[in-house]
CSV table of C-alpha atoms and ligand atoms in Angstrom, one decimal:
chain,number,residue,atom,x,y,z
A,27,UNK,CA,-17.3,16.2,9.4
A,28,UNK,CA,-14.4,14.5,7.8
A,29,UNK,CA,-10.9,13.8,9.3
A,30,UNK,CA,-7.9,12.8,7.6
A,31,UNK,CA,-4.6,12.2,9.0
A,32,UNK,CA,-1.9,13.6,6.8
A,33,UNK,CA,1.2,12.6,8.7
A,34,UNK,CA,2.2,13.0,12.4
A,35,UNK,CA,-0.1,15.7,14.0
A,36,UNK,CA,-1.0,17.2,10.6
A,37,UNK,CA,-4.8,16.9,10.0
A,38,UNK,CA,-7.3,17.9,7.4
A,39,UNK,CA,-10.5,18.5,8.6
A,40,UNK,CA,-14.0,19.2,7.0
A,41,UNK,CA,-16.0,20.8,9.7
A,42,UNK,CA,-19.1,22.6,9.2
A,43,UNK,CA,-18.6,22.8,5.5
A,44,UNK,CA,-15.2,24.6,6.0
A,45,UNK,CA,-11.6,23.0,5.1
A,46,UNK,CA,-9.2,23.2,8.2
A,47,UNK,CA,-5.6,22.2,8.6
A,48,UNK,CA,-4.1,21.4,11.9
A,49,UNK,CA,-0.6,21.6,12.6
A,50,UNK,CA,1.1,21.5,9.4
A,51,UNK,CA,4.5,20.1,9.0
A,52,UNK,CA,5.1,19.9,5.2
A,53,UNK,CA,8.8,19.4,5.0
A,54,UNK,CA,10.0,16.6,2.8
A,55,UNK,CA,11.4,13.4,4.4
A,56,UNK,CA,14.8,13.6,6.0
A,57,UNK,CA,15.2,17.2,5.3
A,58,UNK,CA,15.7,18.0,8.9
A,59,UNK,CA,18.3,16.9,11.5
A,60,UNK,CA,17.1,14.3,14.3
A,61,UNK,CA,16.2,16.2,17.4
A,62,UNK,CA,19.1,17.0,19.7
A,63,UNK,CA,19.5,14.8,22.8
A,64,UNK,CA,17.1,12.2,21.8
A,65,UNK,CA,17.3,8.4,21.0
A,66,UNK,CA,17.3,7.0,17.7
A,67,UNK,CA,19.1,9.8,15.9
A,68,UNK,CA,17.6,9.6,12.5
A,69,UNK,CA,16.9,12.6,10.2
A,70,UNK,CA,13.3,14.1,10.4
A,71,UNK,CA,10.8,13.7,9.0
A,72,UNK,CA,11.2,9.9,9.1
A,73,UNK,CA,8.7,9.3,6.3
A,74,UNK,CA,7.3,11.4,3.3
A,75,UNK,CA,4.0,13.1,3.0
A,76,UNK,CA,1.2,10.9,1.7
A,77,UNK,CA,0.4,13.3,-0.8
A,78,UNK,CA,2.0,16.4,-2.4
A,79,UNK,CA,2.4,19.4,0.1
A,80,UNK,CA,0.8,21.6,-2.6
A,81,UNK,CA,-2.2,19.3,-2.3
A,82,UNK,CA,-2.5,19.6,1.2
A,83,UNK,CA,-2.7,23.2,1.3
A,84,UNK,CA,-5.0,23.8,-1.6
A,85,UNK,CA,-8.4,24.0,-0.3
A,86,UNK,CA,-7.6,25.1,3.1
A,87,UNK,CA,-9.6,28.0,4.5
A,88,UNK,CA,-8.0,28.3,8.0
A,89,UNK,CA,-5.2,26.8,10.0
A,90,UNK,CA,-4.9,26.0,13.5
A,91,UNK,CA,-1.5,25.5,15.1
A,92,UNK,CA,-1.4,24.1,18.8
A,93,UNK,CA,2.6,25.2,19.2
A,94,UNK,CA,5.4,26.0,16.9
A,95,UNK,CA,7.5,23.0,17.7
A,96,UNK,CA,9.1,22.0,14.3
A,97,UNK,CA,6.9,18.9,14.2
A,98,UNK,CA,3.8,21.2,14.0
A,99,UNK,CA,4.9,24.1,12.3
A,100,UNK,CA,7.9,23.9,9.9
A,101,UNK,CA,9.7,26.0,7.1
A,102,UNK,CA,7.6,24.4,4.3
A,103,UNK,CA,4.4,25.2,6.1
A,104,UNK,CA,5.1,28.8,6.6
A,105,UNK,CA,6.3,29.2,2.9
A,106,UNK,CA,3.3,27.1,1.3
A,107,UNK,CA,0.3,28.5,3.2
A,108,UNK,CA,-1.4,31.5,1.9
A,109,UNK,CA,-0.3,34.7,4.1
A,110,UNK,CA,-3.8,36.0,4.5
A,111,UNK,CA,-5.7,32.8,5.6
A,112,UNK,CA,-7.0,32.8,9.1
A,113,UNK,CA,-4.4,31.4,11.4
A,114,UNK,CA,-5.4,30.3,14.9
A,115,UNK,CA,-2.9,29.6,17.6
A,116,UNK,CA,-1.8,30.3,21.1
A,117,UNK,CA,-0.9,34.0,22.2
A,118,UNK,CA,2.8,33.1,22.9
A,119,UNK,CA,3.4,32.3,19.0
A,120,UNK,CA,1.4,35.4,17.6
A,121,UNK,CA,4.5,37.6,17.1
A,122,UNK,CA,6.3,34.4,15.3
A,123,UNK,CA,3.4,34.0,12.9
A,124,UNK,CA,3.3,37.8,12.1
A,125,UNK,CA,7.2,37.9,11.6
A,126,UNK,CA,6.7,35.1,9.0
A,127,UNK,CA,4.5,37.4,7.3
A,128,UNK,CA,1.0,35.9,8.2
A,129,UNK,CA,-1.6,38.9,8.2
A,130,UNK,CA,-4.5,37.3,9.7
A,131,UNK,CA,-3.4,35.7,12.9
A,132,UNK,CA,-5.7,35.2,15.7
A,133,UNK,CA,-4.8,33.9,19.4
A,134,UNK,CA,-7.5,31.8,20.8
A,135,UNK,CA,-7.5,32.9,24.5
A,136,UNK,CA,-11.2,33.0,25.0
A,137,UNK,CA,-13.8,30.8,22.8
A,138,UNK,CA,-14.2,32.8,19.4
A,139,UNK,CA,-16.5,32.0,16.5
A,140,UNK,CA,-15.3,31.7,13.0
A,141,UNK,CA,-17.9,30.6,10.2
A,142,UNK,CA,-20.4,29.3,12.7
A,143,UNK,CA,-17.8,27.2,14.3
A,144,UNK,CA,-16.5,27.9,18.0
A,145,UNK,CA,-12.9,27.6,18.6
A,146,UNK,CA,-11.9,27.2,22.2
A,147,UNK,CA,-8.4,26.6,23.4
A,148,UNK,CA,-7.5,23.9,26.0
A,149,UNK,CA,-4.2,23.5,28.0
A,150,UNK,CA,-1.7,20.7,28.2
A,151,UNK,CA,1.5,19.5,29.9
A,152,UNK,CA,4.1,18.9,27.3
A,153,UNK,CA,6.1,16.4,29.6
A,154,UNK,CA,6.4,16.2,33.6
A,155,UNK,CA,8.4,18.3,35.8
A,156,UNK,CA,11.3,20.6,34.3
A,157,UNK,CA,11.2,19.1,30.9
A,158,UNK,CA,7.4,19.8,30.8
A,159,UNK,CA,8.1,23.6,31.6
A,160,UNK,CA,11.0,23.7,29.2
A,161,UNK,CA,8.8,22.4,26.4
A,162,UNK,CA,5.6,24.8,27.5
A,163,UNK,CA,3.8,26.5,26.3
A,164,UNK,CA,1.3,24.1,24.2
A,165,UNK,CA,-2.5,24.3,23.5
A,166,UNK,CA,-5.2,22.1,22.5
A,167,UNK,CA,-8.5,23.2,20.5
A,168,UNK,CA,-12.1,22.2,20.7
A,169,UNK,CA,-14.2,22.8,17.7
A,170,UNK,CA,-18.1,23.0,18.1
A,171,UNK,CA,-20.7,23.6,15.6
A,172,UNK,CA,-24.4,23.2,15.5
A,173,UNK,CA,-25.2,19.8,13.9
A,174,UNK,CA,-21.4,18.6,14.0
A,175,UNK,CA,-19.9,16.5,16.5
A,176,UNK,CA,-17.6,18.2,19.1
A,177,UNK,CA,-14.0,17.5,18.2
A,178,UNK,CA,-11.2,17.7,20.7
A,179,UNK,CA,-7.7,18.2,19.3
A,180,UNK,CA,-5.4,17.6,22.5
A,181,UNK,CA,-2.3,18.5,21.0
A,182,UNK,CA,1.2,17.8,22.6
A,183,UNK,CA,0.4,16.7,26.1
A,184,UNK,CA,0.6,13.9,28.3
A,185,UNK,CA,-2.4,12.5,30.3
A,186,UNK,CA,-2.7,15.3,32.8
A,187,UNK,CA,-5.7,17.3,34.6
A,188,UNK,CA,-5.9,19.7,31.3
A,189,UNK,CA,-6.9,16.8,29.4
A,190,UNK,CA,-9.4,15.6,32.2
A,191,UNK,CA,-10.9,19.1,32.4
A,192,UNK,CA,-11.3,19.3,28.6
A,193,UNK,CA,-12.9,15.9,28.5
A,194,UNK,CA,-15.5,16.8,31.5
A,195,UNK,CA,-16.0,20.1,30.0
A,196,UNK,CA,-16.6,19.8,26.5
A,197,UNK,CA,-17.6,16.3,26.5
A,198,UNK,CA,-16.3,15.7,23.1
A,199,UNK,CA,-17.5,13.1,20.4
A,200,UNK,CA,-14.0,12.7,19.1
A,201,UNK,CA,-10.7,13.2,20.8
A,202,UNK,CA,-7.5,13.4,19.0
A,203,UNK,CA,-4.4,12.3,20.8
A,204,UNK,CA,-0.7,13.0,20.0
A,205,UNK,CA,0.9,9.6,21.0
A,206,UNK,CA,4.6,8.3,20.3
A,207,UNK,CA,5.8,8.7,23.9
A,208,UNK,CA,8.2,11.0,22.3
A,209,UNK,CA,11.2,11.7,24.7
A,210,UNK,CA,14.6,12.8,25.3
A,211,UNK,CA,17.6,10.9,26.8
A,212,UNK,CA,16.3,11.9,30.1
A,213,UNK,CA,13.0,12.9,31.7
A,214,UNK,CA,10.3,10.6,30.6
A,215,UNK,CA,7.5,10.9,27.7
A,216,UNK,CA,6.7,14.3,26.5
A,217,UNK,CA,3.6,13.0,24.4
A,218,UNK,CA,1.1,10.3,25.2
A,219,UNK,CA,2.4,6.7,26.0
A,220,UNK,CA,-0.1,3.6,25.8
A,221,UNK,CA,-1.0,4.2,29.3
A,222,UNK,CA,-1.9,7.7,28.8
A,223,UNK,CA,-4.1,6.6,25.8
A,224,UNK,CA,-6.0,4.3,28.0
A,225,UNK,CA,-6.3,6.7,30.9
A,226,UNK,CA,-7.8,9.2,28.2
A,227,UNK,CA,-10.2,6.3,26.8
A,228,UNK,CA,-11.5,5.5,30.5
A,229,UNK,CA,-12.3,9.1,30.9
A,230,UNK,CA,-13.7,9.9,27.5
A,231,UNK,CA,-16.8,8.0,28.0
A,232,UNK,CA,-18.3,7.0,24.4
A,233,UNK,CA,-15.9,9.4,22.7
A,234,UNK,CA,-14.1,7.9,19.7
A,235,UNK,CA,-10.3,8.4,20.3
A,236,UNK,CA,-7.9,9.0,17.4
A,237,UNK,CA,-4.3,8.4,18.1
A,238,UNK,CA,-1.7,10.3,15.9
A,239,UNK,CA,1.7,11.7,16.0
A,240,UNK,CA,3.7,8.3,15.8
A,241,UNK,CA,6.4,7.0,13.5
A,242,UNK,CA,7.1,10.2,11.8
A,243,UNK,CA,9.7,12.0,14.3
A,244,UNK,CA,13.0,10.4,15.5
A,245,UNK,CA,12.3,10.6,19.2
A,246,UNK,CA,8.8,9.2,18.9
A,247,UNK,CA,9.4,5.7,20.2
A,248,UNK,CA,6.1,4.1,20.4
A,249,UNK,CA,4.9,2.7,17.2
A,250,UNK,CA,1.3,2.1,16.3
A,251,UNK,CA,1.5,-1.5,16.2
A,252,UNK,CA,2.8,-1.3,20.0
A,253,UNK,CA,0.0,1.0,20.6
A,254,UNK,CA,-2.6,-1.2,19.1
A,255,UNK,CA,-1.1,-4.2,21.2
A,256,UNK,CA,-1.6,-2.5,24.3
A,257,UNK,CA,-4.9,-1.3,23.6
A,258,UNK,CA,-6.0,-4.7,22.8
A,259,UNK,CA,-4.6,-5.9,26.2
A,260,UNK,CA,-6.6,-3.3,27.7
A,261,UNK,CA,-9.8,-4.2,25.7
A,262,UNK,CA,-10.0,-0.6,24.1
A,263,UNK,CA,-9.1,-1.4,20.5
A,264,UNK,CA,-12.7,-0.7,19.4
A,265,UNK,CA,-12.7,2.9,20.9
A,266,UNK,CA,-9.4,4.1,19.2
A,267,UNK,CA,-8.6,4.6,15.5
A,268,UNK,CA,-5.0,4.4,14.7
A,269,UNK,CA,-5.0,6.1,11.1
A,270,UNK,CA,-2.2,5.5,8.7
A,271,UNK,CA,-0.8,8.8,7.0
A,272,UNK,CA,-3.2,9.6,4.4
A,273,UNK,CA,-6.1,7.8,5.7
A,274,UNK,CA,-9.6,9.2,6.4
A,275,UNK,CA,-10.6,8.1,9.9
A,276,UNK,CA,-14.1,6.2,9.9
A,277,UNK,CA,-16.3,8.5,12.4
B,29,ZN,ZN1,4.9,17.1,18.6
């Protein structure tokens, strides 16, 4: 398999000989307002795509969307992605995709098979308490195929029992976590902090952890450098990849 970070949570994955795209956010830089009630009021996305959006969608054979917040599924994605491509997501987003004209939408409730790839849905907590409830529902996905490493894409979740359950249940070889410690003015982080990544590493055994979802959206306050510093202090740097936008992750 190959795994490339495009930007934020958008991943291009080659898996079992097929090209998959995860959580496409393809809008140009600074074309959307800052998220309301958040610190650091700057227009989103903060940075441009590393390659043209048309190139991101070019070879894609299927799309996985963990949830439809605008930093995971935006107007450009809905416009540029071919309407008949298989689009996997959570049941709660099915109607939205159909209304946008997508004809091959599949909600992942139970594990399903596509091109000899098993796709399973995992749960998550997009924040604690009331804010977590308001941000729900969110999903993650696990991909498995014969001869391929097991890949767990955790989605927008803090460290919680859903993540722990996925790690113990699927024993993934690669774990992609959405970091950035995204936050509103009140209510704590709604995506992983450095401490959450550390907890994930400790529960993930020998799995390679890949940290994304940083430096692209205004309220993600934890930078790659901050994360790297805290992982170094926890002696976990070797286990975690922190790719730059456009970078292929060495696996
Ligand atoms: Zn997000």
